[in-house]
CSV table of N, CA and C in Angstrom, one decimal:
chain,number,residue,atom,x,y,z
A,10,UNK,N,4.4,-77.1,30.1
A,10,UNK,CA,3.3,-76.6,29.3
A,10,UNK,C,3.9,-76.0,28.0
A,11,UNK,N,4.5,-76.7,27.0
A,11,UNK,CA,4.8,-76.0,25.9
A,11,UNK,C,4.3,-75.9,24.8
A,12,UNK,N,3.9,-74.9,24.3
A,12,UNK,CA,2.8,-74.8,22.9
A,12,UNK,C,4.2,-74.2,21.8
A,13,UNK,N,3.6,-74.4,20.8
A,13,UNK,CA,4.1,-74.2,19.2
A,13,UNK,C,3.5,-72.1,19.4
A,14,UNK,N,5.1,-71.3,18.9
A,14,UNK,CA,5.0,-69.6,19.3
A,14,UNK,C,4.0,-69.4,18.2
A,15,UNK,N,3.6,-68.6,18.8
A,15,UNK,CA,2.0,-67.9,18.3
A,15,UNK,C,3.0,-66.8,17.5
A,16,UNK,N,2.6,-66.6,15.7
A,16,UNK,CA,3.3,-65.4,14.9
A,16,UNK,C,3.1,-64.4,15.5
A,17,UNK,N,3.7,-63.8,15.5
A,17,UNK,CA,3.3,-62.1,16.0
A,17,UNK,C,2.9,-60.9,15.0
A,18,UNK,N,1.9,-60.8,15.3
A,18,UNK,CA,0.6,-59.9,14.1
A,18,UNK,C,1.5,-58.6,13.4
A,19,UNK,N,1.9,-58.8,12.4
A,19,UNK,CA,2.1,-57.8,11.7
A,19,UNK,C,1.7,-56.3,12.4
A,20,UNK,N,3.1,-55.4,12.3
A,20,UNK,CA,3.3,-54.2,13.0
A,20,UNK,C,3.4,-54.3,14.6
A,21,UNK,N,3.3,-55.4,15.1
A,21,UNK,CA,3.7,-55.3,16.8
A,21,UNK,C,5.5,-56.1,16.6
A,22,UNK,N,6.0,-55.9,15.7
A,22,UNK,CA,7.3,-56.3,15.8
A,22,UNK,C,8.0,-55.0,16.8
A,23,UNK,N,7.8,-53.7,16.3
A,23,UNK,CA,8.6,-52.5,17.0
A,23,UNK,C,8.3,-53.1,18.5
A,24,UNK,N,7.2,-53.5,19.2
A,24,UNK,CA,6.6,-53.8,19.8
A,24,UNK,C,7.2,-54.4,21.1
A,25,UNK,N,7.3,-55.8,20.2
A,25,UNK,CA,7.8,-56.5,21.0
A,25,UNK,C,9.5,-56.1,21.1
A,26,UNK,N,10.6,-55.5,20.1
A,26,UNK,CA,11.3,-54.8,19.7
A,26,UNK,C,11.5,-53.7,21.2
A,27,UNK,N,10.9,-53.3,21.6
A,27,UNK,CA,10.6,-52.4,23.3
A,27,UNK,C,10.8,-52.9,24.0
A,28,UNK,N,9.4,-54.7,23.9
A,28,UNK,CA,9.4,-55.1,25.4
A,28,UNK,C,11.1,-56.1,25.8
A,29,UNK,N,11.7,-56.5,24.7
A,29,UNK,CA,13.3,-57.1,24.8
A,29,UNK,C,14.0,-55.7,25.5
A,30,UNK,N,13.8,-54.5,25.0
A,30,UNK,CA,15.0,-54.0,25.7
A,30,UNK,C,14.5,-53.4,26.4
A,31,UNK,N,13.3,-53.5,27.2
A,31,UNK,CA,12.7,-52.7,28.6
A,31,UNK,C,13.0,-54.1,29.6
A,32,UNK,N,13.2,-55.4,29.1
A,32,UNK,CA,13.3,-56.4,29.8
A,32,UNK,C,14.8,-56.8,29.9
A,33,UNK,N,16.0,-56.2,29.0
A,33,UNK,CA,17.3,-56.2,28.9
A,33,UNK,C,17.8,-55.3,30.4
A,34,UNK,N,17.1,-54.1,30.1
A,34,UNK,CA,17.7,-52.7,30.8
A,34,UNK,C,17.0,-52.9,32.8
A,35,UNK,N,15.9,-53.7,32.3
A,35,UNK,CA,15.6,-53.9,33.7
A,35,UNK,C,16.4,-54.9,34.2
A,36,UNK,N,17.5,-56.2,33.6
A,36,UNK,CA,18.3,-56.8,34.1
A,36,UNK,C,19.7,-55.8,34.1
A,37,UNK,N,20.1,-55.4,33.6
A,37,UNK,CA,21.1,-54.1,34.0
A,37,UNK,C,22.0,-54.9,32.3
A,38,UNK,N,21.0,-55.3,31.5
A,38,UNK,CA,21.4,-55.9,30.2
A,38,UNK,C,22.5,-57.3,30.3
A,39,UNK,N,21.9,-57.9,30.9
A,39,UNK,CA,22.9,-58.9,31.3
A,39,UNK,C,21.6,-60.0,30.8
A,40,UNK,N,22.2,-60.5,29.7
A,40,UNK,CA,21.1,-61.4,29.1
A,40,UNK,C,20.6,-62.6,29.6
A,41,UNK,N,21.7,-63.6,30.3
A,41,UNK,CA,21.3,-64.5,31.3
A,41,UNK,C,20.1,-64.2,32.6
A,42,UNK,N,20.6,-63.5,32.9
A,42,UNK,CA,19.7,-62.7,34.1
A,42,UNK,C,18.4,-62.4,33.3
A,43,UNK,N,17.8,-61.8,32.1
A,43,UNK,CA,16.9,-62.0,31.3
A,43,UNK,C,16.4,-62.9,31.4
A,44,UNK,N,16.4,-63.9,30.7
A,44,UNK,CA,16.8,-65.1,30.9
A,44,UNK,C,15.8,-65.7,31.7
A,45,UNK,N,16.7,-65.6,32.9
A,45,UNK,CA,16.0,-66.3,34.1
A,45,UNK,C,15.0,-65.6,34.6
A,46,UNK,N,15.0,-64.5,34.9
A,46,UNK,CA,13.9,-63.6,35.3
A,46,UNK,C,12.5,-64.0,34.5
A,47,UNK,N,12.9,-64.0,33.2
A,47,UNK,CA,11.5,-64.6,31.9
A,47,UNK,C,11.0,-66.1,32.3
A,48,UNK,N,12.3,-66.7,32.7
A,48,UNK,CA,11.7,-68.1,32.7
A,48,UNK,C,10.7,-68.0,34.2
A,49,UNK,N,11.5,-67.7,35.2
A,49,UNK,CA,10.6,-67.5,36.6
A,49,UNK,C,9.2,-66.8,36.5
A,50,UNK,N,8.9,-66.2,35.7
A,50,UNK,CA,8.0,-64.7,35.5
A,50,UNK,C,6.9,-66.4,34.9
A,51,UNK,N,7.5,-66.8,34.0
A,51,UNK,CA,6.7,-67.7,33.2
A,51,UNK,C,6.0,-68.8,34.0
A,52,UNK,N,7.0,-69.3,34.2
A,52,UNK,CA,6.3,-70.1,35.9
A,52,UNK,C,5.1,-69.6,36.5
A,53,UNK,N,5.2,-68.5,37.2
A,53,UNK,CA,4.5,-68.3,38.0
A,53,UNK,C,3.2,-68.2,37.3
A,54,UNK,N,3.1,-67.6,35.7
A,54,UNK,CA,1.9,-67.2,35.3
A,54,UNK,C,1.3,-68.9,34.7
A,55,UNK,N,2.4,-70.0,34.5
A,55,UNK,CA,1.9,-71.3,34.3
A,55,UNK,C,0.6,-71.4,35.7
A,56,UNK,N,1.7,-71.5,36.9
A,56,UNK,CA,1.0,-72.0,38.1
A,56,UNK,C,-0.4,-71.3,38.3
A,57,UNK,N,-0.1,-69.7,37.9
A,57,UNK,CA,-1.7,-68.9,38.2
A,57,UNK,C,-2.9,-69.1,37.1
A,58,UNK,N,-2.5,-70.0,35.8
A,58,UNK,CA,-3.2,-70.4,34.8
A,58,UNK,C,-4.0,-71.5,35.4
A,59,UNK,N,-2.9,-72.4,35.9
A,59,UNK,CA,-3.4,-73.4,36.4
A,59,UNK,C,-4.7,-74.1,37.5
A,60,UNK,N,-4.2,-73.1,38.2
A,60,UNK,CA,-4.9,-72.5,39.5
A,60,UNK,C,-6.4,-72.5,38.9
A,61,UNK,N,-6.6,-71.1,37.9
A,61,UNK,CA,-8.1,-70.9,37.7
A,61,UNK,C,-8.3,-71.7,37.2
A,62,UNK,N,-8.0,-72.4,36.2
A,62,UNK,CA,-8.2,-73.2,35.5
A,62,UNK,C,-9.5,-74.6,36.3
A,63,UNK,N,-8.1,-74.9,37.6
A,63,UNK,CA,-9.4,-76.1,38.3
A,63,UNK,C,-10.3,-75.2,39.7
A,64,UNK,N,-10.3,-74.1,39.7
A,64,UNK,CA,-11.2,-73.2,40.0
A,64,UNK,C,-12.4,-72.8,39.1
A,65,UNK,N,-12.3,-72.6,38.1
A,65,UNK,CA,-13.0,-73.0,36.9
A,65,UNK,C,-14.1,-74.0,36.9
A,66,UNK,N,-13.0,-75.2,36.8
A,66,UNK,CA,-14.0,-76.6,36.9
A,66,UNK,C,-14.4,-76.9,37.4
A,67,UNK,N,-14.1,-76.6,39.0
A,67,UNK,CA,-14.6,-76.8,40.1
A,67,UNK,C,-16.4,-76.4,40.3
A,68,UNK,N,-15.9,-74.8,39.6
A,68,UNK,CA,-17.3,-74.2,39.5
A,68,UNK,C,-18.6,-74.9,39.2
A,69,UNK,N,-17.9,-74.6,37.7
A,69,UNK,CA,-18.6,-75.5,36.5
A,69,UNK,C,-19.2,-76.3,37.2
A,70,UNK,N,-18.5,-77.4,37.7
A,70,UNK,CA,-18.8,-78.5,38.2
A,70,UNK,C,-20.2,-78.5,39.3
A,71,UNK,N,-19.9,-77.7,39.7
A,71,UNK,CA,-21.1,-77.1,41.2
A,71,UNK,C,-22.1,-76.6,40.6
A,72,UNK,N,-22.4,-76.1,39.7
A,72,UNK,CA,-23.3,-75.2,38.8
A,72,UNK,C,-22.8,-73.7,39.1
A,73,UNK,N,-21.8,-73.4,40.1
A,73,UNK,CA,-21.9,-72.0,40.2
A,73,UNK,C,-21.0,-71.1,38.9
A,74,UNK,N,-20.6,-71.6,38.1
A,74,UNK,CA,-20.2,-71.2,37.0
A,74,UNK,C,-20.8,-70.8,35.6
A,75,UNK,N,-21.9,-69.8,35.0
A,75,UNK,CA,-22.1,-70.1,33.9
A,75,UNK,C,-21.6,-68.8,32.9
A,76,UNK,N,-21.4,-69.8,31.8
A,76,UNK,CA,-20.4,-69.4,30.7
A,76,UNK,C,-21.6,-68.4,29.8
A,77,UNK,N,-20.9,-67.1,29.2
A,77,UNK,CA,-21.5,-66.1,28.7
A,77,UNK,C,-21.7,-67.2,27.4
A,78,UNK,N,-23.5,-67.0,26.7
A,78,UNK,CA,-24.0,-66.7,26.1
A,78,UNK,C,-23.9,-65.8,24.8
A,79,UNK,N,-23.5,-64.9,25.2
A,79,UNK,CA,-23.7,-63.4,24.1
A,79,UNK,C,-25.0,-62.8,24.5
C-alpha cells in the first residue's frame, strides 16, 4: 500500500524532529533496528486499516452502517 508522502504542515518539522529521536533512543540509536521496528509498526497498522476497512463494507453493505450527515 504505497502512497506519494503527505508534506508536512509547516511548524510540525521540530515535531517530527522528536518523534526520529524518541524513535532512535527507543532502539538504543541503532538505525537499522529503527528501521525495522517502523517497517513492522507499519504493517501492522496497514493490516488494522484493512480490517475496518471490510468491516466497514460489510456494514454498509447490511444497512447497519450509516455515514454522518452533519
Amino acid at each position: 500500500m504505497s502512497q506519494s508522502p503527505t508534506p508536512i504542515p509547516q511548524g510540525d518539522e521540530d515535531s517530527l524532529e522528536e518523534s526520529v529521536d524518541q524513535a532512535l533512543a527507543a532502539c538504543g540509536g541503532d538505525v537499522r533496528a529503527t528501521i525495522k521496528a517502523l517497517i513492522v509498526a507499519n504493517q501492522y497498522l496497514e493490516t488494522e486499516v484493512a480490517e475496518l476497512m471490510k468491516s466497514v463494507s460489510h456494514a454498509y453493505a447490511r444497512g447497519r452502517f450509516h455515514p454522518y450527515n452533519g
